[in-house]
């Protein structure tokens, strides 16, 4: 929050001396017990002064009247001099700049403001007298005075101190914790904006420790928020606190607030989401192409061919393997022509290699694939094999993952090969490699239907769409081309789900992602009009808690599209949870 120089002077409590007061100034004296005296007589006020810690607050209307200054009112706006108080939201401005100082409203709506603020707003003076007495005046604007020492007011013993936090005195040379909120009173579910303007006298970096700080409070009451800062030398500030009052009608539930404000890629709490009705998408017929999937044996112990098939036209190749040889090795995807003039173009590709973390291989390769724009067409040599993919050198127990959409003119034999370091990639070497037998836990094969097109039509209530559960979302069936054995691709890893989301309900729609079987990390794309975004799942780390959906997208559009590929190394099934009219949703 920017502050004018004059306002910063006010906040630092630079007070004006009494020696230069104009003779015509009206003076009001306030004793340490809050007694008001003017022209030698005691004045009884309808609203007595109050202290918050060492800060004196005066009734705005009555004090201005005693000082002979007019009060202008318009509805909930009250103006005295250069100070404007908006009682409806408990805000103040001075010289048109927001001021987040102390403010009390009586049950009748009369404000009490800081004495130093009122003196500043009236171009007047607040001066300490002997015996702890304060003098406040409203002098003419042309009176110039010299600064005096800041006033320290001792709080009275008999005047009640409201439950509002204030800063404590800080030792010399220590940093000072300072912050403000945009208001002092909020409705339940209303966002609180904090402005931190803590500083260190030597300009050192500060770390911050908050207590009681929340972006939003959902229950009525008073909440103390405290800040302590520590500089890079380890010096700690005194704590500074503010009281946030929460009252009135609620403007948000925890869920509606989360749906409105959670950033894309972050999670939010919704433990009820597993109970939302399951929606079965409508499967749309459309052009698709085969998926060649190689994940068995997942961790070969010797060099060999891991999968092989003869294909033409458009195909998707997905290979995922770990090196369990006793020495470093590389993973290859090779193409050998089976007809004259055969050419191959990589329409889109993504890969990752050289790590033991399987979920990282899965996530990075998918995100790489979704962001790729493809490569040029290349004619295969009449003899020998062409490497379409070569992994980094893999140490034992490291792995590699590759996804490629290929366009093949003519016919070609595609092979996935693990080859140990030191053996050259030649026709002679490849002829000596055996096709390794599959393991019993993973799949390999050729499966029709690399792309599954779905339409999700939303009503007025939240729903969930399950993916990869092999029930509402059937697993692909195919054949191992090396053995002829039937295969079932559990989880549909490598399948691309193109999902069109349609809604007729006005308001924003939220799409979220929920893990259902275990840890998950991956990615997807969202296309909304001209906007296309690649969303990392999650924004960092691994998504594990099914009670905390990940925010994927928030849009007022009636139609948007998502493209999702389940990633290896993560657990399926997963759920897409949709919230129509998200801003108005209440459980």
Coordinates of C-alpha atoms in Angstrom, one line a residue:
X1 CA 0.0 0.0 0.0
X2 CA 1.6 3.3 -1.0
X3 CA 1.7 6.1 1.7
X4 CA 2.4 9.7 1.0
X5 CA 5.4 11.3 2.7
X6 CA 3.1 13.3 5.0
X7 CA 1.3 10.2 6.1
X8 CA 4.5 8.3 6.8
X9 CA 5.4 11.3 9.0
X10 CA 2.1 10.8 10.8
X11 CA 2.7 7.1 11.3
X12 CA 6.1 7.8 12.8
X13 CA 4.4 10.1 15.3
X14 CA 6.3 13.3 14.6
X15 CA 4.4 15.7 16.8
X16 CA 4.5 19.5 16.7
X17 CA 5.6 21.6 19.7
X18 CA 3.2 23.8 21.7
X19 CA 5.5 26.8 21.7
X20 CA 4.5 27.9 18.2
X21 CA 0.7 27.4 18.5
X22 CA -1.4 30.3 17.2
X23 CA -2.9 32.4 19.9
X24 CA -6.3 31.9 18.4
X25 CA -6.1 28.1 18.5
X26 CA -8.7 26.2 20.6
X27 CA -7.0 23.7 22.9
X28 CA -8.5 20.5 24.4
X29 CA -6.6 18.7 27.2
X30 CA -6.9 15.0 27.9
X31 CA -5.7 13.6 31.2
X32 CA -4.1 10.1 31.6
X33 CA -7.5 8.9 32.9
X34 CA -9.3 10.2 29.8
X35 CA -10.8 13.4 31.5
X36 CA -11.4 16.2 29.0
X37 CA -10.7 19.9 30.0
X38 CA -11.3 23.0 27.8
X39 CA -10.7 26.6 28.9
X40 CA -10.3 25.4 32.5
X41 CA -13.6 23.5 32.7
X42 CA -14.3 19.8 32.6
X43 CA -16.3 18.7 29.6
X44 CA -18.5 15.6 29.7
X45 CA -18.6 13.8 26.4
X46 CA -21.3 11.4 25.3
X47 CA -18.6 9.0 24.1
X48 CA -15.5 9.0 26.4
X49 CA -12.0 8.7 25.0
X50 CA -10.5 5.2 24.9
X51 CA -7.0 3.8 24.9
X52 CA -5.8 0.8 22.8
X53 CA -2.4 0.0 24.5
X54 CA -0.7 3.4 24.4
X55 CA -2.8 4.8 21.6
X56 CA -5.4 7.4 22.5
X57 CA -8.7 7.4 20.5
X58 CA -11.1 10.3 20.6
X59 CA -14.7 10.6 19.5
X60 CA -14.5 12.2 16.1
X61 CA -17.7 14.3 16.0
X62 CA -17.5 15.6 19.6
X63 CA -13.8 16.4 19.5
X64 CA -14.1 18.2 16.2
X65 CA -17.0 20.3 17.7
X66 CA -14.8 21.2 20.7
X67 CA -12.1 22.3 18.4
X68 CA -14.5 24.4 16.4
X69 CA -14.1 22.4 13.2
X70 CA -17.2 21.3 11.0
X71 CA -18.2 17.7 10.5
X72 CA -19.6 16.7 7.1
X73 CA -21.8 13.6 6.9
X74 CA -23.3 11.8 3.9
X75 CA -24.8 8.5 4.6
X76 CA -22.0 6.3 6.1
X77 CA -19.3 8.8 5.1
X78 CA -18.0 11.2 7.8
X79 CA -15.4 13.9 6.9
X80 CA -13.5 16.1 9.3
X81 CA -10.7 18.2 7.7
X82 CA -8.7 15.8 5.5
X83 CA -9.9 12.7 7.2
X84 CA -12.7 10.6 5.7
X85 CA -14.2 7.7 7.7
X86 CA -16.4 5.1 6.0
X87 CA -18.4 3.5 8.8
X88 CA -20.0 0.8 6.6
X89 CA -16.7 -1.0 6.0
X90 CA -14.6 0.6 8.9
X91 CA -12.1 2.2 6.5
X92 CA -10.3 5.5 6.7
X93 CA -8.5 7.7 4.2
X94 CA -6.3 10.7 4.8
X95 CA -5.4 12.9 1.9
X96 CA -7.2 10.3 -0.2
X97 CA -4.6 7.6 0.9
X98 CA -6.0 4.6 2.8
X99 CA -5.0 4.6 6.5
X100 CA -5.2 1.3 8.4
X101 CA -5.0 2.7 11.9
X102 CA -7.1 2.0 14.9
X103 CA -10.8 2.7 14.6
X104 CA -13.7 2.0 17.0
X105 CA -17.4 2.4 16.2
X106 CA -19.9 2.9 19.0
X107 CA -23.2 1.0 18.8
X108 CA -24.7 4.2 17.5
X109 CA -22.1 4.3 14.7
X110 CA -20.0 7.2 16.0
X111 CA -16.3 6.7 15.2
X112 CA -13.3 7.0 17.6
X113 CA -10.0 7.7 15.9
X114 CA -6.4 8.1 16.9
X115 CA -5.8 11.5 18.5
X116 CA -2.6 12.0 16.5
X117 CA -4.5 11.2 13.2
X118 CA -7.2 13.7 14.1
X119 CA -4.6 16.4 14.9
X120 CA -2.9 15.8 11.6
X121 CA -6.2 15.8 9.6
X122 CA -7.0 19.2 11.2
X123 CA -3.5 20.7 10.5
X124 CA -3.2 20.9 14.2
X125 CA -1.0 19.7 17.0
X126 CA -0.8 16.9 19.6
X127 CA 1.6 17.8 22.4
X128 CA 2.6 16.2 25.7
X129 CA 2.2 18.3 28.8
X130 CA 3.6 17.7 32.2
X131 CA 1.8 15.0 34.2
X132 CA 1.0 12.9 31.2
X133 CA -1.6 15.4 29.9
X134 CA -2.1 15.6 26.1
X135 CA -3.0 18.8 24.3
X136 CA -4.8 18.7 21.0
X137 CA -5.4 21.8 18.9
X138 CA -6.8 22.6 15.5
X139 CA -4.5 25.5 14.4
X140 CA -4.7 27.5 11.2
X141 CA -3.0 26.0 8.2
X142 CA -0.3 28.7 8.0
X143 CA 1.1 27.9 11.5
X144 CA 4.5 26.2 11.1
X145 CA 6.1 24.5 14.1
X146 CA 9.2 22.6 14.9
X147 CA 9.1 18.9 15.7
X148 CA 9.3 17.7 19.3
X149 CA 9.8 14.3 20.9
X150 CA 7.2 11.6 20.2
X151 CA 4.5 11.3 22.8
X152 CA 4.3 8.2 25.0
X153 CA 0.9 7.9 26.6
X154 CA 0.5 5.7 29.7
X155 CA -2.8 3.8 29.5
X156 CA -5.2 4.5 32.3
X157 CA -6.1 1.9 34.9
X158 CA -9.8 2.5 34.9
X159 CA -10.6 3.0 31.2
X160 CA -11.4 -0.3 29.5
X161 CA -8.8 -1.4 26.8
X162 CA -10.5 -2.9 23.8
X163 CA -9.3 -6.3 22.5
X164 CA -7.3 -4.9 19.7
X165 CA -3.6 -5.6 19.0
X166 CA -0.9 -2.9 18.9
X167 CA 2.9 -2.9 18.4
X168 CA 5.3 -3.1 21.3
X169 CA 8.4 -0.9 21.8
X170 CA 11.3 -2.3 19.9
X171 CA 14.9 -2.3 21.1
X172 CA 17.3 0.1 19.4
X173 CA 18.9 -1.5 16.3
X174 CA 16.3 -4.2 16.0
X175 CA 13.9 -4.6 13.0
X176 CA 10.4 -3.4 13.3
X177 CA 7.4 -5.5 12.4
X178 CA 4.7 -3.4 10.6
X179 CA 1.6 -4.5 8.7
X180 CA -1.8 -3.3 7.8
X181 CA -5.1 -4.7 6.5
X182 CA -7.3 -3.1 3.9
X183 CA -10.1 -3.0 6.5
X184 CA -10.7 -3.7 10.2
X185 CA -14.0 -5.4 9.8
X186 CA -15.0 -8.2 7.4
X187 CA -17.9 -10.3 6.5
X188 CA -17.5 -14.1 7.1
X189 CA -15.9 -15.5 4.0
X190 CA -14.5 -12.2 2.8
X191 CA -10.8 -12.1 1.8
X192 CA -8.4 -10.1 3.9
X193 CA -5.6 -8.2 2.2
X194 CA -2.5 -7.8 4.2
X195 CA 0.2 -5.1 3.5
X196 CA 3.5 -5.8 5.2
X197 CA 5.8 -2.8 5.5
X198 CA 8.2 -4.1 8.1
X199 CA 11.8 -2.7 8.0
X200 CA 15.2 -3.1 9.4
X201 CA 17.2 0.0 10.4
X202 CA 20.3 -1.3 8.7
X203 CA 18.5 -2.5 5.6
X204 CA 19.0 -6.2 6.3
X205 CA 16.9 -8.9 4.9
X206 CA 14.0 -10.0 7.0
X207 CA 12.2 -13.3 7.7
X208 CA 8.7 -13.3 8.9
X209 CA 6.7 -15.3 11.3
X210 CA 2.9 -14.9 11.4
X211 CA 0.5 -16.1 14.0
X212 CA -3.3 -16.2 13.4
X213 CA -2.9 -15.0 9.8
X214 CA -5.6 -16.3 7.4
X215 CA -6.6 -15.2 4.0
X216 CA -10.3 -15.5 5.1
X217 CA -12.2 -16.0 8.3
X218 CA -15.5 -17.9 8.1
X219 CA -16.9 -17.5 11.6
X220 CA -18.0 -14.3 13.3
X221 CA -15.7 -13.0 16.0
X222 CA -12.5 -11.2 16.7
X223 CA -9.2 -12.6 15.5
X224 CA -5.7 -11.5 16.6
X225 CA -3.1 -11.5 13.8
X226 CA 0.5 -11.1 15.0
X227 CA 3.7 -10.5 13.0
X228 CA 7.3 -10.9 14.2
X229 CA 10.3 -10.3 11.9
X230 CA 13.9 -11.4 12.3
X231 CA 16.8 -9.8 10.4
X232 CA 19.8 -11.7 8.9
X233 CA 21.9 -11.1 12.1
X234 CA 19.3 -12.9 14.2
X235 CA 17.8 -9.8 15.8
X236 CA 14.1 -10.2 16.5
X237 CA 11.5 -7.5 16.5
X238 CA 8.8 -7.0 19.1
X239 CA 5.5 -8.5 18.0
X240 CA 2.9 -6.3 16.4
X241 CA -0.7 -7.3 16.3
X242 CA -4.0 -6.3 14.8
X243 CA -7.5 -7.4 15.6
X244 CA -9.7 -8.4 12.7
X245 CA -13.4 -8.3 13.4
X246 CA -15.6 -10.7 11.5
X247 CA -19.3 -9.9 11.5
X248 CA -22.5 -9.7 9.4
X249 CA -23.9 -12.0 6.7
X250 CA -21.6 -14.6 5.2
X251 CA -20.4 -14.0 1.6
X252 CA -18.6 -17.3 1.1
X253 CA -18.5 -20.9 2.5
X254 CA -15.1 -22.5 2.7
X255 CA -15.8 -24.4 -0.6
X256 CA -17.2 -21.5 -2.5
X257 CA -14.2 -19.3 -1.5
X258 CA -11.8 -22.1 -2.6
X259 CA -13.6 -22.4 -5.9
X260 CA -13.4 -18.7 -6.5
X261 CA -9.8 -18.0 -5.4
X262 CA -7.6 -21.2 -5.4
X263 CA -4.8 -20.6 -8.0
X264 CA -4.5 -23.0 -11.0
X265 CA -2.2 -25.9 -10.0
X266 CA -2.9 -25.6 -6.2
X267 CA -5.1 -27.8 -4.1
X268 CA -8.2 -27.0 -2.0
X269 CA -10.1 -28.9 0.7
X270 CA -13.3 -30.8 -0.4
X271 CA -13.6 -34.0 1.6
X272 CA -17.1 -34.5 0.1
X273 CA -15.9 -34.9 -3.5
X274 CA -15.8 -38.8 -3.4
X275 CA -19.6 -38.8 -2.8
X276 CA -20.5 -36.6 -5.8
X277 CA -22.5 -38.5 -8.4
X278 CA -20.4 -40.3 -11.0
X279 CA -21.0 -39.1 -14.5
X280 CA -20.4 -41.4 -17.5
X281 CA -19.1 -39.4 -20.4
X282 CA -20.4 -39.9 -23.9
X283 CA -17.9 -41.6 -26.1
X284 CA -17.6 -39.9 -29.5
X285 CA -16.6 -41.8 -32.7
X286 CA -13.7 -40.3 -34.5
X287 CA -10.4 -40.9 -36.2
X288 CA -8.0 -42.8 -34.0
X289 CA -4.9 -44.9 -34.5
X290 CA -2.9 -47.8 -32.9
X291 CA -0.9 -47.6 -29.7
X292 CA 2.3 -49.6 -29.5
X293 CA 3.0 -50.0 -25.9
X294 CA 6.3 -51.4 -24.5
X295 CA 6.6 -52.0 -20.7
X296 CA 7.4 -55.7 -20.4
X297 CA 9.9 -56.8 -19.4
X298 CA 9.9 -53.4 -17.6
X299 CA 13.4 -54.0 -16.2
X300 CA 15.4 -56.2 -18.6
X301 CA 18.6 -57.8 -17.2
X302 CA 20.2 -58.3 -20.6
X303 CA 20.4 -56.5 -23.9
X304 CA 17.6 -57.4 -26.3
X305 CA 14.4 -56.5 -28.2
X306 CA 11.7 -55.4 -25.8
X307 CA 8.9 -55.0 -28.4
X308 CA 8.5 -55.1 -32.1
X309 CA 5.6 -54.7 -34.7
X310 CA 5.1 -53.8 -38.3
X311 CA 3.0 -50.7 -38.9
X312 CA 1.9 -48.0 -41.4
X313 CA 0.1 -44.7 -41.3
X314 CA -0.3 -42.9 -38.0
X315 CA 0.8 -44.7 -34.8
X316 CA 1.7 -43.9 -31.2
X317 CA 4.7 -45.4 -29.7
X318 CA 5.1 -45.5 -25.9
X319 CA 8.0 -47.2 -24.2
X320 CA 9.0 -47.3 -20.5
X321 CA 11.9 -49.3 -19.2
X322 CA 14.5 -49.5 -16.4
X323 CA 18.0 -50.7 -16.9
X324 CA 18.6 -53.7 -14.7
X325 CA 21.7 -54.8 -16.5
X326 CA 25.0 -54.9 -14.6
X327 CA 26.4 -52.1 -16.7
X328 CA 25.2 -48.9 -18.3
X329 CA 22.9 -49.2 -21.3
X330 CA 20.7 -47.1 -23.7
X331 CA 17.0 -47.5 -24.7
X332 CA 16.3 -47.1 -28.4
X333 CA 13.3 -46.8 -30.7
X334 CA 14.3 -48.0 -34.1
X335 CA 12.5 -47.9 -37.5
X336 CA 13.4 -50.3 -40.4
X337 CA 11.6 -49.9 -43.8
X338 CA 9.5 -52.8 -45.1
X339 CA 8.7 -51.1 -48.4
X340 CA 10.6 -48.9 -50.8
X341 CA 10.6 -45.1 -50.1
X342 CA 9.2 -45.5 -46.6
X343 CA 9.4 -42.2 -44.6
X344 CA 8.7 -41.3 -41.0
X345 CA 7.7 -38.0 -39.4
X346 CA 7.6 -37.4 -35.7
X347 CA 4.4 -35.4 -35.3
X348 CA 4.9 -35.0 -31.6
X349 CA 7.3 -36.5 -29.1
X350 CA 8.3 -36.3 -25.5
X351 CA 10.9 -38.2 -23.4
X352 CA 12.8 -38.3 -20.1
X353 CA 15.6 -40.4 -18.9
X354 CA 18.5 -40.9 -16.5
X355 CA 16.6 -41.0 -13.2
X356 CA 15.5 -43.7 -10.8
X357 CA 12.2 -41.9 -9.9
X358 CA 9.6 -43.5 -12.1
X359 CA 6.9 -40.8 -11.5
X360 CA 9.4 -38.1 -12.7
X361 CA 10.0 -40.1 -15.9
X362 CA 6.2 -40.3 -16.5
X363 CA 5.4 -36.6 -15.7
X364 CA 8.3 -35.0 -17.6
X365 CA 7.8 -37.2 -20.7
X366 CA 4.1 -36.4 -20.9
X367 CA 4.6 -32.6 -20.4
X368 CA 7.4 -32.7 -23.0
X369 CA 5.0 -34.5 -25.4
X370 CA 2.1 -32.1 -24.8
X371 CA 4.4 -29.1 -25.5
X372 CA 6.2 -30.5 -28.6
X373 CA 5.6 -29.3 -32.2
X374 CA 7.1 -32.3 -34.0
X375 CA 9.9 -32.6 -36.5
X376 CA 10.6 -32.9 -40.2
X377 CA 9.8 -35.9 -42.4
X378 CA 12.7 -38.3 -43.0
X379 CA 13.1 -41.0 -45.6
X380 CA 14.4 -44.3 -44.1
X381 CA 17.4 -45.8 -45.6
X382 CA 16.9 -48.8 -47.8
X383 CA 19.1 -50.9 -45.5
X384 CA 19.5 -50.9 -41.8
X385 CA 17.5 -49.2 -39.0
X386 CA 17.1 -45.6 -38.1
X387 CA 17.0 -44.5 -34.5
X388 CA 13.9 -42.4 -33.8
X389 CA 14.8 -42.1 -30.1
X390 CA 18.1 -42.6 -28.2
X391 CA 18.0 -42.3 -24.4
X392 CA 20.8 -40.9 -22.3
X393 CA 23.2 -43.5 -21.0
X394 CA 21.3 -45.2 -18.2
X395 CA 23.2 -46.4 -15.1
X396 CA 21.9 -49.6 -13.5
X397 CA 18.4 -49.0 -12.0
X398 CA 17.9 -45.8 -14.0
X399 CA 15.1 -45.6 -16.6
X400 CA 13.7 -43.8 -19.6
X401 CA 10.3 -43.0 -21.0
X402 CA 9.4 -41.9 -24.5
X403 CA 6.1 -41.1 -26.3
X404 CA 5.9 -40.4 -30.0
X405 CA 3.1 -39.9 -32.5
X406 CA 4.5 -41.0 -35.9
X407 CA 3.2 -40.7 -39.4
X408 CA 4.6 -43.5 -41.5
X409 CA 4.2 -43.5 -45.3
X410 CA 4.8 -47.1 -46.5
X411 CA 5.4 -49.8 -44.0
X412 CA 8.0 -49.9 -41.3
X413 CA 9.1 -52.2 -38.5
X414 CA 9.3 -50.4 -35.1
X415 CA 11.5 -51.9 -32.4
X416 CA 12.2 -51.0 -28.8
X417 CA 15.7 -52.2 -27.8
X418 CA 17.9 -52.1 -24.7
X419 CA 21.5 -52.2 -25.6
X420 CA 24.4 -52.3 -23.1
X421 CA 27.3 -49.8 -23.4
X422 CA 30.1 -51.0 -25.6
X423 CA 28.0 -52.8 -28.2
X424 CA 27.6 -50.8 -31.4
X425 CA 24.2 -50.1 -32.8
X426 CA 24.7 -52.0 -36.1
X427 CA 22.7 -54.4 -38.2
X428 CA 25.0 -57.1 -37.2
X429 CA 24.5 -56.4 -33.5
X430 CA 20.7 -56.1 -33.9
X431 CA 20.5 -59.5 -35.7
X432 CA 22.0 -61.1 -32.6
X433 CA 19.5 -59.6 -30.2
X434 CA 16.7 -61.9 -29.0
X435 CA 13.2 -60.8 -28.3
X436 CA 13.1 -60.9 -24.5
X437 CA 10.1 -62.6 -22.9
X438 CA 7.6 -60.4 -21.1
X439 CA 7.3 -60.3 -17.3
X440 CA 4.2 -61.2 -15.4
X441 CA 3.2 -57.8 -14.0
X442 CA 3.4 -55.4 -17.0
X443 CA 2.0 -55.1 -20.5
X444 CA 3.3 -54.8 -24.0
X445 CA 1.4 -55.0 -27.3
X446 CA -0.4 -53.1 -30.0
X447 CA -3.8 -51.7 -29.1
X448 CA -6.3 -50.0 -31.3
X449 CA -7.6 -46.6 -30.0
X450 CA -4.7 -44.4 -28.9
X451 CA -7.2 -41.5 -28.7
X452 CA -10.4 -41.7 -26.7
X453 CA -12.8 -38.8 -27.4
X454 CA -15.3 -38.0 -24.6
X455 CA -18.0 -35.4 -24.0
X456 CA -19.0 -34.4 -20.5
X457 CA -22.3 -32.5 -20.2
X458 CA -22.7 -30.8 -16.9
X459 CA -25.9 -30.0 -15.0
X460 CA -26.3 -27.8 -11.9
X461 CA -24.5 -30.0 -9.4
X462 CA -20.9 -31.2 -8.9
X463 CA -20.0 -34.5 -10.6
X464 CA -17.0 -36.7 -10.9
X465 CA -15.6 -38.5 -14.0
X466 CA -13.5 -41.6 -13.4
X467 CA -10.5 -42.3 -15.7
X468 CA -8.4 -45.5 -15.8
X469 CA -10.7 -47.5 -13.5
X470 CA -11.3 -50.3 -16.1
X471 CA -15.0 -50.2 -15.2
X472 CA -16.7 -46.9 -16.3
X473 CA -13.5 -46.4 -18.4
X474 CA -12.8 -49.8 -20.1
X475 CA -9.2 -50.8 -20.6
X476 CA -7.9 -51.2 -24.1
X477 CA -7.6 -54.8 -25.5
X478 CA -4.8 -55.7 -28.0
X479 CA -2.2 -58.2 -29.0
X480 CA 1.4 -58.8 -28.3
X481 CA 2.8 -58.9 -31.8
X482 CA 5.9 -60.8 -30.8
X483 CA 3.9 -63.7 -29.2
X484 CA 0.4 -63.4 -30.5
X485 CA -0.9 -63.4 -26.9
X486 CA -4.0 -61.2 -26.1
X487 CA -3.3 -58.2 -23.9
X488 CA -5.3 -55.8 -21.7
X489 CA -3.8 -52.4 -21.1
X490 CA -4.8 -51.8 -17.4
X491 CA -4.9 -48.1 -16.6
X492 CA -4.8 -47.1 -20.3
X493 CA -1.3 -45.7 -19.8
X494 CA -0.4 -43.8 -23.0
X495 CA -4.0 -43.3 -24.2
X496 CA -4.9 -39.7 -24.9
X497 CA -8.3 -38.6 -23.5
X498 CA -9.7 -35.7 -25.5
X499 CA -12.5 -34.4 -23.3
X500 CA -15.0 -31.8 -24.4
X501 CA -16.8 -30.2 -21.4
X502 CA -20.2 -28.5 -22.0
X503 CA -22.4 -26.7 -19.5
X504 CA -25.7 -24.7 -19.8
X505 CA -25.5 -23.4 -16.3
X506 CA -24.6 -19.7 -16.0
X507 CA -21.5 -18.7 -14.0
X508 CA -18.0 -20.1 -13.7
X509 CA -17.2 -23.8 -14.1
X510 CA -14.3 -25.3 -12.2
X511 CA -12.5 -28.4 -13.3
X512 CA -10.3 -30.2 -10.7
X513 CA -8.2 -33.4 -10.5
X514 CA -8.3 -36.0 -7.7
X515 CA -6.0 -39.0 -7.1
X516 CA -8.0 -42.1 -6.2
X517 CA -5.5 -45.0 -5.9
X518 CA -2.2 -43.5 -4.7
X519 CA 0.4 -40.8 -5.5
X520 CA 0.1 -39.1 -8.9
X521 CA 2.1 -36.6 -10.9
X522 CA 1.5 -35.8 -14.6
X523 CA 0.0 -33.1 -16.7
X524 CA -2.7 -32.2 -19.2
X525 CA -3.7 -29.4 -21.6
X526 CA -6.8 -27.1 -21.5
X527 CA -8.1 -25.3 -24.5
X528 CA -10.6 -22.5 -23.8
X529 CA -11.4 -20.4 -26.8
X530 CA -8.0 -19.1 -28.0
X531 CA -6.3 -19.9 -24.8
X532 CA -4.3 -23.1 -24.5
X533 CA -2.5 -24.0 -21.3
X534 CA -0.3 -26.9 -20.2
X535 CA -1.1 -27.7 -16.5
X536 CA 1.4 -29.5 -14.4
X537 CA -0.2 -32.0 -11.9
X538 CA 0.5 -31.0 -9.2
X539 CA 2.3 -27.6 -9.4
X540 CA 5.1 -29.2 -7.4
X541 CA 5.8 -32.5 -5.6
X542 CA 3.3 -35.4 -5.8
X543 CA -0.5 -35.3 -5.5
X544 CA -1.5 -37.8 -2.8
X545 CA -4.6 -36.7 -0.8
X546 CA -8.0 -37.4 -2.4
X547 CA -9.7 -35.0 -0.1
X548 CA -7.8 -32.1 -1.6
X549 CA -8.6 -31.7 -5.3
X550 CA -6.2 -29.9 -7.6
X551 CA -7.5 -26.8 -9.3
X552 CA -7.2 -27.4 -13.1
X553 CA -9.3 -24.7 -14.6
X554 CA -11.8 -21.9 -13.9
X555 CA -13.8 -20.4 -16.7
X556 CA -17.1 -18.7 -17.6
X557 CA -17.1 -20.4 -21.0
X558 CA -19.9 -22.8 -21.8
X559 CA -17.5 -25.2 -23.6
X560 CA -13.8 -26.0 -23.1
X561 CA -11.6 -28.9 -23.9
X562 CA -9.0 -31.0 -22.0
X563 CA -6.4 -33.5 -23.2
X564 CA -5.1 -36.0 -20.6
X565 CA -2.6 -38.8 -20.9
X566 CA -2.2 -41.1 -17.8
X567 CA 1.5 -41.2 -16.8
X568 CA 3.6 -44.2 -16.0
X569 CA 5.0 -44.4 -12.4
X570 CA 1.7 -43.0 -11.0
X571 CA -1.4 -44.7 -9.7
X572 CA -4.8 -45.0 -11.4
X573 CA -7.7 -44.5 -11.4
X574 CA -8.0 -40.7 -11.1
X575 CA -11.1 -38.5 -11.1
X576 CA -12.0 -35.3 -12.8
X577 CA -14.4 -33.3 -10.5
X578 CA -16.4 -30.6 -12.1
X579 CA -18.2 -27.8 -10.2
X580 CA -20.8 -25.9 -12.3
X581 CA -21.7 -22.4 -11.2
X582 CA -18.7 -22.6 -8.9
X583 CA -19.0 -19.1 -7.3
X584 CA -22.4 -19.8 -6.0
X585 CA -21.9 -23.4 -4.8
X586 CA -22.6 -24.3 -1.2
X587 CA -22.6 -27.8 0.2

